[in-house]
mmCIF file of the C-alpha atoms, coordinates in Angstrom:
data_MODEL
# 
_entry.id   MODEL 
# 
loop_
_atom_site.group_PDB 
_atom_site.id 
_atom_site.type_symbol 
_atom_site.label_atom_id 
_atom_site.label_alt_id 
_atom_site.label_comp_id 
_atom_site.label_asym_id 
_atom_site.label_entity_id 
_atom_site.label_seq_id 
_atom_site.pdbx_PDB_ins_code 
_atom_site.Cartn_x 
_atom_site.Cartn_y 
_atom_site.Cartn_z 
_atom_site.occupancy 
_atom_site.B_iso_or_equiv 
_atom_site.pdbx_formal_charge 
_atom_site.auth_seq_id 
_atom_site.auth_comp_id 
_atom_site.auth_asym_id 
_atom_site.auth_atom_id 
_atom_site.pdbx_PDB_model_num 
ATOM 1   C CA . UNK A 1 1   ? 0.000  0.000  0.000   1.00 0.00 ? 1   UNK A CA 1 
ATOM 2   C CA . UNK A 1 2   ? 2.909  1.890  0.808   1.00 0.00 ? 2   UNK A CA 1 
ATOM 3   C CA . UNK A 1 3   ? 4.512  1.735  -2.398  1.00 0.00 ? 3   UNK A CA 1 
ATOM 4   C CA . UNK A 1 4   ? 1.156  2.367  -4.474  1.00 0.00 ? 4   UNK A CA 1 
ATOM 5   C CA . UNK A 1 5   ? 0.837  5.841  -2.367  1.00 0.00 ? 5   UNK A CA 1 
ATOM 6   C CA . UNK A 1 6   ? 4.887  6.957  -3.178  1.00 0.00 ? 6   UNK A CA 1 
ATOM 7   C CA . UNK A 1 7   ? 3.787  6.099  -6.948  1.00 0.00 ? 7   UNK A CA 1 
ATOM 8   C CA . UNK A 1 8   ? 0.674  7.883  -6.641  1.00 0.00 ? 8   UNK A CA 1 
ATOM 9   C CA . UNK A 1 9   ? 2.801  11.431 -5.336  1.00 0.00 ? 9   UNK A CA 1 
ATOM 10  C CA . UNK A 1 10  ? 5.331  10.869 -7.744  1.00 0.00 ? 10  UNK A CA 1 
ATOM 11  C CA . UNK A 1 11  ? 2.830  10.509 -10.509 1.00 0.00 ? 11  UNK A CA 1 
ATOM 12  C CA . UNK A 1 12  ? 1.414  13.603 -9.260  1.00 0.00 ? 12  UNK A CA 1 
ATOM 13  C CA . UNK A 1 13  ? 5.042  15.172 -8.993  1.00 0.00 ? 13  UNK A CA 1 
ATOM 14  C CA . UNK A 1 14  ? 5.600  14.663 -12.273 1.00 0.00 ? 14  UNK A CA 1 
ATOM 15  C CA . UNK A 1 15  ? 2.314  16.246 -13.669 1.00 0.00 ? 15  UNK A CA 1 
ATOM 16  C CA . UNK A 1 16  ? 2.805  19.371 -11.667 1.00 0.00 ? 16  UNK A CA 1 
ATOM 17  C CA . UNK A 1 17  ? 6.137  19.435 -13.052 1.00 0.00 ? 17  UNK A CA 1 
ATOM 18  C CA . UNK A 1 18  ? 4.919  18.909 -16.508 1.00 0.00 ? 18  UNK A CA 1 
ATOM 19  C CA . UNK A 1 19  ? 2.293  21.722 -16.195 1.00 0.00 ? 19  UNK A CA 1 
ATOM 20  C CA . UNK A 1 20  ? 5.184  23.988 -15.027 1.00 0.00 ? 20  UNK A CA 1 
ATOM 21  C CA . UNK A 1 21  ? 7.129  23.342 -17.616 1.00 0.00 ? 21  UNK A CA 1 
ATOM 22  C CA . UNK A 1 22  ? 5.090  24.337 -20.618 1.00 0.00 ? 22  UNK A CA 1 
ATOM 23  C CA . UNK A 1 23  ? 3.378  27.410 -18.752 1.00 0.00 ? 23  UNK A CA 1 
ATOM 24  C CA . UNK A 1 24  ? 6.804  28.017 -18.124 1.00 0.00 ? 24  UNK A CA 1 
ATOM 25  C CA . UNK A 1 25  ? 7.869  27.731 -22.663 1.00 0.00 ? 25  UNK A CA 1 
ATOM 26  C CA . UNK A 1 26  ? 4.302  29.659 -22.952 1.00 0.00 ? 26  UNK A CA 1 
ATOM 27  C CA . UNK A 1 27  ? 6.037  32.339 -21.185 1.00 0.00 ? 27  UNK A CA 1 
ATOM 28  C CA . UNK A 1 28  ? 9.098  32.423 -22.910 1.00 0.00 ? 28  UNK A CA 1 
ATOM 29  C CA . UNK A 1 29  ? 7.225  31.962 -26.096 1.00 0.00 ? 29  UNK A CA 1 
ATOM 30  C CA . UNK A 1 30  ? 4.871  34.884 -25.171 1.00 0.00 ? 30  UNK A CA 1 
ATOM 31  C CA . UNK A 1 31  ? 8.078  37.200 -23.718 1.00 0.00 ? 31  UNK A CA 1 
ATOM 32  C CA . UNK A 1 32  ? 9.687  36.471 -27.460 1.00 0.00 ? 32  UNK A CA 1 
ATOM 33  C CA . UNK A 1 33  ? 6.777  37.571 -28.964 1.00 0.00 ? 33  UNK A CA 1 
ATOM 34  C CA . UNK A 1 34  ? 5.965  40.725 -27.065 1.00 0.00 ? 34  UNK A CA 1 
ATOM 35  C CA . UNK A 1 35  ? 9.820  41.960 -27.648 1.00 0.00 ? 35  UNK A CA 1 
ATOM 36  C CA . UNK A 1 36  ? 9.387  41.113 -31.986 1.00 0.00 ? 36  UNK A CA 1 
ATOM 37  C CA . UNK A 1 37  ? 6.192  43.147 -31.997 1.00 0.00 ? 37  UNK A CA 1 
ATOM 38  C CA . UNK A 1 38  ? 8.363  46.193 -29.875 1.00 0.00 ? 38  UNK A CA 1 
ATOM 39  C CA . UNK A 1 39  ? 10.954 46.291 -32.063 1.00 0.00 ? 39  UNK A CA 1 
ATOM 40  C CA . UNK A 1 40  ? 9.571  45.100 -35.075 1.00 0.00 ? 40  UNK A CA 1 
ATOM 41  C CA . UNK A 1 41  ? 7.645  46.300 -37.973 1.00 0.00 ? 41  UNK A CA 1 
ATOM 42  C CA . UNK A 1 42  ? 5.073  43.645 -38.084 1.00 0.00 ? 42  UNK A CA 1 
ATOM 43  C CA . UNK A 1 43  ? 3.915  44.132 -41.589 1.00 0.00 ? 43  UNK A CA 1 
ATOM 44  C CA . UNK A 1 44  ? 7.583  44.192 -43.188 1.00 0.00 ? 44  UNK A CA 1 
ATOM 45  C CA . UNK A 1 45  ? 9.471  42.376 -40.368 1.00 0.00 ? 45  UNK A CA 1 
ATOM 46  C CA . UNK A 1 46  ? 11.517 45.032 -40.219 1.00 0.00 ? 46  UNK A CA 1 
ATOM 47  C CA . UNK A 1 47  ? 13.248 46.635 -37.447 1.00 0.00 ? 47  UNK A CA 1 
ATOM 48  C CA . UNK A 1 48  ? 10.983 50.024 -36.631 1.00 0.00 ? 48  UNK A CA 1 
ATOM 49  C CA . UNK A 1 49  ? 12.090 53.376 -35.981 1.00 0.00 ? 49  UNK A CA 1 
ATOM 50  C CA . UNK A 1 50  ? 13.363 53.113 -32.161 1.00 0.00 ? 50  UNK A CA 1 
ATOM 51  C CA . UNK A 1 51  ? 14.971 49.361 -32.421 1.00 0.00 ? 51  UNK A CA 1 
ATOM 52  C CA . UNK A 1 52  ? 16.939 50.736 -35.485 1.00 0.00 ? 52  UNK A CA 1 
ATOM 53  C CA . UNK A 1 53  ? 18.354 54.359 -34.109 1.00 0.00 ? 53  UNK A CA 1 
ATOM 54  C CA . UNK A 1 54  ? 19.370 51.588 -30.729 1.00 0.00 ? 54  UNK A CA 1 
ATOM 55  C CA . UNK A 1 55  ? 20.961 49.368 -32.549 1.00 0.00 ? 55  UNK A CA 1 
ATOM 56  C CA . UNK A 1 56  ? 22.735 52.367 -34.997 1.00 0.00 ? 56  UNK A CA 1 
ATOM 57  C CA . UNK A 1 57  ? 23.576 53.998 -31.278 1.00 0.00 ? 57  UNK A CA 1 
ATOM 58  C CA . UNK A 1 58  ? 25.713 51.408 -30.297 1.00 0.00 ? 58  UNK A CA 1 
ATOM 59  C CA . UNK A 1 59  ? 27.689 51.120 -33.714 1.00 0.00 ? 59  UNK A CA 1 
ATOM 60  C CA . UNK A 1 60  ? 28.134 55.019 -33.176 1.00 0.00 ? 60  UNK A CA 1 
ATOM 61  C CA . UNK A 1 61  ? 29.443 54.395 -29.693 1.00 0.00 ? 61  UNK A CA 1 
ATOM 62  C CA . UNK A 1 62  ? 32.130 51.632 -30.538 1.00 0.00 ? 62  UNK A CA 1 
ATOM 63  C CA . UNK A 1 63  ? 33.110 54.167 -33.720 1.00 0.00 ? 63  UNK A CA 1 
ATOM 64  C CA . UNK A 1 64  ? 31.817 51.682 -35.921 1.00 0.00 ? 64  UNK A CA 1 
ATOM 65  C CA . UNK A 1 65  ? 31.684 52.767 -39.907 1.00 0.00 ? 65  UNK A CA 1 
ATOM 66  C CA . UNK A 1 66  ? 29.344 52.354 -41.720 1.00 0.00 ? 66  UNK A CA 1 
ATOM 67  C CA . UNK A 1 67  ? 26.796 54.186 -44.233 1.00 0.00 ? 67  UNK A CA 1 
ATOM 68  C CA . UNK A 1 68  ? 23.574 55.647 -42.858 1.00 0.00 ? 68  UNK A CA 1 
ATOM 69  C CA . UNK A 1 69  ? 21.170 55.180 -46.080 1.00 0.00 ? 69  UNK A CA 1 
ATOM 70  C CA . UNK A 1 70  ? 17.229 57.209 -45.957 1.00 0.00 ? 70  UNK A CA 1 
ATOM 71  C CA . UNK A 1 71  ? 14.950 55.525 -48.746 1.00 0.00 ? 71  UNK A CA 1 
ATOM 72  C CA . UNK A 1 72  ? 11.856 56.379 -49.786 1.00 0.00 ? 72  UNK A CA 1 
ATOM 73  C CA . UNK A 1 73  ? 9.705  54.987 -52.201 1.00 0.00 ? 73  UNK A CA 1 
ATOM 74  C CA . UNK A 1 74  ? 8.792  57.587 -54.977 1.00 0.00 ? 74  UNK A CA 1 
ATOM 75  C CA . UNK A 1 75  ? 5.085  57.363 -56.228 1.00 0.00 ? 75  UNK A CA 1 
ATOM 76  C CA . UNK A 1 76  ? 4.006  55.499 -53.552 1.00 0.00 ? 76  UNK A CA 1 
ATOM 77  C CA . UNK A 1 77  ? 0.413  57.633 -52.531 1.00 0.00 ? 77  UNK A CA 1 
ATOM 78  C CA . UNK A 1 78  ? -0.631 57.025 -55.968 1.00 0.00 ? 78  UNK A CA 1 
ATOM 79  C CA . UNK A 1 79  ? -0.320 53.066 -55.634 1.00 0.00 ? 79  UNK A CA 1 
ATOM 80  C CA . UNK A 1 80  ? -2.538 53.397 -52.289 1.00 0.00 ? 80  UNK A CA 1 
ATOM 81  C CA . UNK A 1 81  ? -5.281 55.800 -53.887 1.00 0.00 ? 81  UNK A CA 1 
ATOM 82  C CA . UNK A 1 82  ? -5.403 53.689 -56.992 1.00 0.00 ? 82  UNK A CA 1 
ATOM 83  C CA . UNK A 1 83  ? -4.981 50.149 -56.271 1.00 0.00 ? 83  UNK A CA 1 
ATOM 84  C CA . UNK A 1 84  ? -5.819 50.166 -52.357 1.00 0.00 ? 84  UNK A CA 1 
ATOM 85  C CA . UNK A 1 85  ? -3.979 49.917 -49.586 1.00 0.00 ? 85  UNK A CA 1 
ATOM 86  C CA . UNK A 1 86  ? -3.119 45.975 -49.813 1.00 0.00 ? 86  UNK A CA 1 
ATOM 87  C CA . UNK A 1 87  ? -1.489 46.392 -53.202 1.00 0.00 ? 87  UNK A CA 1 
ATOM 88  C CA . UNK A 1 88  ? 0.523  49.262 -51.197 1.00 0.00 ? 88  UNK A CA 1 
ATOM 89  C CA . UNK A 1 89  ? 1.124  47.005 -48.243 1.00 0.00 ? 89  UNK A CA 1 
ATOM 90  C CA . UNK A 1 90  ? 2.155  44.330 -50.404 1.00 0.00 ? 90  UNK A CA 1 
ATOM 91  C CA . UNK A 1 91  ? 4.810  46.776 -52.441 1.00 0.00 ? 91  UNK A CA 1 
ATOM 92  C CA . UNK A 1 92  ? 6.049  47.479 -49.149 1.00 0.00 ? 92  UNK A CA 1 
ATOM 93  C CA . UNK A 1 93  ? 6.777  43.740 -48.179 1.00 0.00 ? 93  UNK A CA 1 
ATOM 94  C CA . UNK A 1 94  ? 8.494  43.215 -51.254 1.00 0.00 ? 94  UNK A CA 1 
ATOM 95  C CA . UNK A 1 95  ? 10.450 46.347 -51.093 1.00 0.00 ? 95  UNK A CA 1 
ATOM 96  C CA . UNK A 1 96  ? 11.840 45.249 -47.642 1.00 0.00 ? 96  UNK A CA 1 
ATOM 97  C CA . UNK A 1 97  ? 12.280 41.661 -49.277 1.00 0.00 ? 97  UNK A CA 1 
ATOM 98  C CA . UNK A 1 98  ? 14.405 42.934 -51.889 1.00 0.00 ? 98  UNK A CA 1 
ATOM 99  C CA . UNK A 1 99  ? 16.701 45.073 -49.160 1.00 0.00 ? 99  UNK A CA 1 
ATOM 100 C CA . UNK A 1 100 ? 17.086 41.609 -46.943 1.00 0.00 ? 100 UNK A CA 1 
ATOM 101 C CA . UNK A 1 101 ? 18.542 39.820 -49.698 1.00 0.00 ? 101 UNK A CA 1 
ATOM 102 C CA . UNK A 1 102 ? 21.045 42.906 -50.938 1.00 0.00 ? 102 UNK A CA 1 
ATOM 103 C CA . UNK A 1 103 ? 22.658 43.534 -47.861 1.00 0.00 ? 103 UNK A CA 1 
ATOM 104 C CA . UNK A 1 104 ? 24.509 41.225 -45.747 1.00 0.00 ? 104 UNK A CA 1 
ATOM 105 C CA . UNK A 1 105 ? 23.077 39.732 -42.537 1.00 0.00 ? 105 UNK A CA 1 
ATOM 106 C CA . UNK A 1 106 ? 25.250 42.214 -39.937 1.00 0.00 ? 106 UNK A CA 1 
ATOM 107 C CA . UNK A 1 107 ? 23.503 45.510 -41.902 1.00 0.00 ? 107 UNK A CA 1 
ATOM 108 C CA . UNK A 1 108 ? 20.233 46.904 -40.246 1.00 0.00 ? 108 UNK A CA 1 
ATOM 109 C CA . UNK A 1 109 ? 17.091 47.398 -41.929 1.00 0.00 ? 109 UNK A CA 1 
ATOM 110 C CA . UNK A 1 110 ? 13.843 49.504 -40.521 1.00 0.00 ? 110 UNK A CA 1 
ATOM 111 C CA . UNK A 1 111 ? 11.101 50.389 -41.479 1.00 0.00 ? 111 UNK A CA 1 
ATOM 112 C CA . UNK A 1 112 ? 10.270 54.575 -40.095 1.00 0.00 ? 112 UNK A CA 1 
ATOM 113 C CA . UNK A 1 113 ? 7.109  55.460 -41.806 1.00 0.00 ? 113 UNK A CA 1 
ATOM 114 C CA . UNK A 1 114 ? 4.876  54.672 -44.642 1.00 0.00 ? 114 UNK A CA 1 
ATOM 115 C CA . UNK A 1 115 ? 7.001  54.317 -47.462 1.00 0.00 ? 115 UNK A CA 1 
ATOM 116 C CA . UNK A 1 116 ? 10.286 55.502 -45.518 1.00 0.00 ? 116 UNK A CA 1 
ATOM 117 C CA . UNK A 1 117 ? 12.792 52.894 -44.481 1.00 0.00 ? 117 UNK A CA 1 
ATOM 118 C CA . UNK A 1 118 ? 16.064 53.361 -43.212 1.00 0.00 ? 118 UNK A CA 1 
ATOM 119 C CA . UNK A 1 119 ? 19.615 50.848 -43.463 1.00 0.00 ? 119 UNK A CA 1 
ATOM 120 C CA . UNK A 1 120 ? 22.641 50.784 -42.001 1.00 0.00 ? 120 UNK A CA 1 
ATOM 121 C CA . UNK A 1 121 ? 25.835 49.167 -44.260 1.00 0.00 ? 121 UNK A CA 1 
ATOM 122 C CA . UNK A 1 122 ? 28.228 48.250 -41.996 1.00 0.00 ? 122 UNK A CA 1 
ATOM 123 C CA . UNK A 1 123 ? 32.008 48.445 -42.844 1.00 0.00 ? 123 UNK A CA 1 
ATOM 124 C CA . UNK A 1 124 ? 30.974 50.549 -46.534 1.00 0.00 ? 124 UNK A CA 1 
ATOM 125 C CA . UNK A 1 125 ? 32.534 53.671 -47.859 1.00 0.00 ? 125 UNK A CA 1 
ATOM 126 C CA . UNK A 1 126 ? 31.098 55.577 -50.500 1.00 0.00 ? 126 UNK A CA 1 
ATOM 127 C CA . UNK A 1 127 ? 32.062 53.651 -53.571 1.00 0.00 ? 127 UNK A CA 1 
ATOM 128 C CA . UNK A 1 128 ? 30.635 50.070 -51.877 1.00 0.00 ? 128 UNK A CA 1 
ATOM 129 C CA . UNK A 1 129 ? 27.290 51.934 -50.509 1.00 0.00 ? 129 UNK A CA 1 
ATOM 130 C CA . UNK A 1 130 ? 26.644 53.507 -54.078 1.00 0.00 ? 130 UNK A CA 1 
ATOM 131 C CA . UNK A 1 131 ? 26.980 50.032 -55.704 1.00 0.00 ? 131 UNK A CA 1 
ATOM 132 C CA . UNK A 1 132 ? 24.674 48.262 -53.294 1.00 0.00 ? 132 UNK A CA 1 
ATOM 133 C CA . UNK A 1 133 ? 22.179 50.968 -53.338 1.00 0.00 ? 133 UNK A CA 1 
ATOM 134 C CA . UNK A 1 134 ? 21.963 51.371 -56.888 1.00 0.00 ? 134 UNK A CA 1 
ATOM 135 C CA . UNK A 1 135 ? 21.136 47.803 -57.374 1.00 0.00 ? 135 UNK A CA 1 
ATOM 136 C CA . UNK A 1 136 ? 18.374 47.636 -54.795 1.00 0.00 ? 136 UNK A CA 1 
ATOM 137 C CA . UNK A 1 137 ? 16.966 50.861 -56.508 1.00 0.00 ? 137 UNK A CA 1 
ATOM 138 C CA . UNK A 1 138 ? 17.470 48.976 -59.789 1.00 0.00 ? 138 UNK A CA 1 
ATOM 139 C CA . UNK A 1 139 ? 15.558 46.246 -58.458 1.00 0.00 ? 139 UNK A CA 1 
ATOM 140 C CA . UNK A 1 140 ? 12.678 48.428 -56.653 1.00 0.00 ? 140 UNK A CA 1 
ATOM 141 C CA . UNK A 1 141 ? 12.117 49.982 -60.524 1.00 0.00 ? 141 UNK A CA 1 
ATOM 142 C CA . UNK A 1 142 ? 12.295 46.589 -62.515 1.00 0.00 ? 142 UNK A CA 1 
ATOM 143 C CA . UNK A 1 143 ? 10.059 44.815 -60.024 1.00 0.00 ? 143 UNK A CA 1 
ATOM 144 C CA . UNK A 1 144 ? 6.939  47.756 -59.941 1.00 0.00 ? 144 UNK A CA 1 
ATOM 145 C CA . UNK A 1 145 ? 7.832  49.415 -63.572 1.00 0.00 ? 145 UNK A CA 1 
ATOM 146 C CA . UNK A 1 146 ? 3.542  48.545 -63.707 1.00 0.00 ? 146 UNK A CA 1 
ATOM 147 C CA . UNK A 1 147 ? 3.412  50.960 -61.208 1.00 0.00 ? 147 UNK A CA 1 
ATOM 148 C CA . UNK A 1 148 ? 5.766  53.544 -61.647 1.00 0.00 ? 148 UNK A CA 1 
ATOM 149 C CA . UNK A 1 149 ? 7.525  53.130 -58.380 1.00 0.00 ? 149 UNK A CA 1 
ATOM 150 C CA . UNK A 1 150 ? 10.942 53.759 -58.034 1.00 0.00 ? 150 UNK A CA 1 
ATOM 151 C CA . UNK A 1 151 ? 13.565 54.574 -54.709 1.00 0.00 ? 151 UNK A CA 1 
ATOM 152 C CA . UNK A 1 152 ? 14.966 57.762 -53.583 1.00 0.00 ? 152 UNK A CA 1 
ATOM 153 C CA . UNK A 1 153 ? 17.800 56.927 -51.947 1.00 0.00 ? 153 UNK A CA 1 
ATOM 154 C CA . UNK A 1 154 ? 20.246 59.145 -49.711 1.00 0.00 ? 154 UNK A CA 1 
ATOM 155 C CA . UNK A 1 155 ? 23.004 58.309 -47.697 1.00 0.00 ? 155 UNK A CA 1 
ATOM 156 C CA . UNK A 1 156 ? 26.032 59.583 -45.611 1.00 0.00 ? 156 UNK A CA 1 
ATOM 157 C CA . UNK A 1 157 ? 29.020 57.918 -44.083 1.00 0.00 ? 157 UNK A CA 1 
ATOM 158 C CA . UNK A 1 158 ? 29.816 57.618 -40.556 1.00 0.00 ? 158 UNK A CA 1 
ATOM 159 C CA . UNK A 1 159 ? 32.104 59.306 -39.030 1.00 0.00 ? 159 UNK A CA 1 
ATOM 160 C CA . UNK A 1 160 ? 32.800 61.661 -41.840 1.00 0.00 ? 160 UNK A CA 1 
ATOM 161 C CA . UNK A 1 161 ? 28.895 62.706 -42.113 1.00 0.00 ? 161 UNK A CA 1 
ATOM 162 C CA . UNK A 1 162 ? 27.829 63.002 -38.320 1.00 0.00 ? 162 UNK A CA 1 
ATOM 163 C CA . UNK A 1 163 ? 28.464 62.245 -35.073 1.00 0.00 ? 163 UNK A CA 1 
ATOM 164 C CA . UNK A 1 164 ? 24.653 61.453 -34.044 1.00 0.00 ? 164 UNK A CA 1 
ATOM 165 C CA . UNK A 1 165 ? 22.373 59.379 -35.151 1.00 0.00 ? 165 UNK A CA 1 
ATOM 166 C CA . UNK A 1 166 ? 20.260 62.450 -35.385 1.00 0.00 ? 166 UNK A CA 1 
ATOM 167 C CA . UNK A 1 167 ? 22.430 64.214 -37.528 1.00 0.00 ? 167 UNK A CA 1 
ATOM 168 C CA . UNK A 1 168 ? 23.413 61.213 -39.797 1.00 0.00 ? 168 UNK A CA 1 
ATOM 169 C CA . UNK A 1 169 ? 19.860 60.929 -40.350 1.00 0.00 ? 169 UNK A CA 1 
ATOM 170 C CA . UNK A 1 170 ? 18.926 64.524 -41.169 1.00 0.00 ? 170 UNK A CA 1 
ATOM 171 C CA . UNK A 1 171 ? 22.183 64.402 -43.570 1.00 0.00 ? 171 UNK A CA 1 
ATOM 172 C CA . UNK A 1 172 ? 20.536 61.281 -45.276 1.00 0.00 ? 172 UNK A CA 1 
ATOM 173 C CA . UNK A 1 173 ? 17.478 62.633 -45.575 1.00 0.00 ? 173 UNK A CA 1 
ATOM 174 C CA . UNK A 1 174 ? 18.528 65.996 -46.927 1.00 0.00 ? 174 UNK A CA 1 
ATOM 175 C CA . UNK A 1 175 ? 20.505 63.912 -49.573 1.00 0.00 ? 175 UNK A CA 1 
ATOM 176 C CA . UNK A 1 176 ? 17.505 61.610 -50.277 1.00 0.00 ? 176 UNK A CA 1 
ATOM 177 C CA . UNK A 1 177 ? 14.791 64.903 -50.925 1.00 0.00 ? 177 UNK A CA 1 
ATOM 178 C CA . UNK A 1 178 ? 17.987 66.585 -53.473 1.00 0.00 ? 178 UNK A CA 1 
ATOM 179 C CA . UNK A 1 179 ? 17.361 63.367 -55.915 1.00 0.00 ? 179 UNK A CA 1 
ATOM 180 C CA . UNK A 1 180 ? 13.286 63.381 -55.011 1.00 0.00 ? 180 UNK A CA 1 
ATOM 181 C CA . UNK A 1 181 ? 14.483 67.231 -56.755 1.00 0.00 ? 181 UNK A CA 1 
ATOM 182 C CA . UNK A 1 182 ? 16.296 66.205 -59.214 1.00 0.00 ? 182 UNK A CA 1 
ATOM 183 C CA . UNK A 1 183 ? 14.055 63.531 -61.387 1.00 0.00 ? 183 UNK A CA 1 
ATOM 184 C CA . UNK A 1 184 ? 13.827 60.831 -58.062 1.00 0.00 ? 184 UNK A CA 1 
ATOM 185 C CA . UNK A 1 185 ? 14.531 56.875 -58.630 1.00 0.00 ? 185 UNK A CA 1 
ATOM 186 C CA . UNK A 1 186 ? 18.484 56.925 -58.056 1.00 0.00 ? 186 UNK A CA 1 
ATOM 187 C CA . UNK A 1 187 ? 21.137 57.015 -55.499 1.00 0.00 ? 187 UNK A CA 1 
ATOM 188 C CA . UNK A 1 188 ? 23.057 60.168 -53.709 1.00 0.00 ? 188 UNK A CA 1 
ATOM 189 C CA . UNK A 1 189 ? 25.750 59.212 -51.206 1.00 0.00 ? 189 UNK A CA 1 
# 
């Protein structure tokens, strides 16, 4: 009788533990989830405006170079008011697609307003930025010529550009508006 009891607890024991253990993975699970929807963009994936100026922060504290790119997607209003918003939602996915797989894994990508996203090309001067960028651009034109949307693309280097993230990314933007100016869909590092 003894024995059956001691089996009894210990099947008990081992239930309890059991329970604990996945309300303790549904935590973890639900703690991973509630930090990817604070730092992410969730229709794009990307990172959004305050995970990427934290992450760029900490590659301007350790001196880090790299080029501080503004791009905005030219044309974009007309897409919405014309073909609805999930057309323009899914130009945006695609967009943000087509920066993943040009940039290499360490470079950050966000997504800061509507059409506005934001990158961060680590270890790139001038020469290597303005290669990348124009074929992402290249890409963003060939893949909605239908729609006549194209990328305005600024960017400045770090250090020689700014010492803040703020600045870098007024110096971007500045430098993204002159080609908006100038005939839009190209690249002006």
């Amino acid at each position: 009788m003894q024995n059956i009891k001691i089996q009894l607890l210990l099947n008990i024991l081992d239930e309890i533990t059991s329970r604990f253990d996945e309300l303790f993975e549904l935590k973890e699970k639900l703690l991973r989830e509630t930090n990817y929807k604070a730092t992410h963009d969730l229709l794009t994936g990307l990172y959004n405006r305050e995970a990427f100026e934290k992450e760029v922060k900490e590659w301007i504290d350790i001196n880090q170079q790299f080029c501080l790119v503004f791009l905005d997607l030219d044309n974009f209003k007309e897409v919405n008011d014309t073909f609805g918003h999930d057309k323009g939602d899914e130009i945006l996915v695609k967009t943000a697609k087509i920066m993943r797989n040009n940039l290499k894994g360490m470079d950050l990508i966000g997504r800061i307003g509507g059409d506005e996203f934001v990158m961060a090309i680590k270890d790139c001067d001038r020469s290597c930025a303005t290669h990348i960028l124009n074929i992402i651009e290249d890409k963003i034109k060939n893949k909605f010529k239908h729609f006549e949307v194209s990328a305005s693309i600024g960017g400045v280097v770090f250090p020689d550009e700014g010492e803040s993230y703020k600045e870098l990314l007024k110096a971007a933007d500045k430098k993204m508006y002159q080609v908006k100016e100038n005939g839009k869909g190209r690249v002006l590092i």
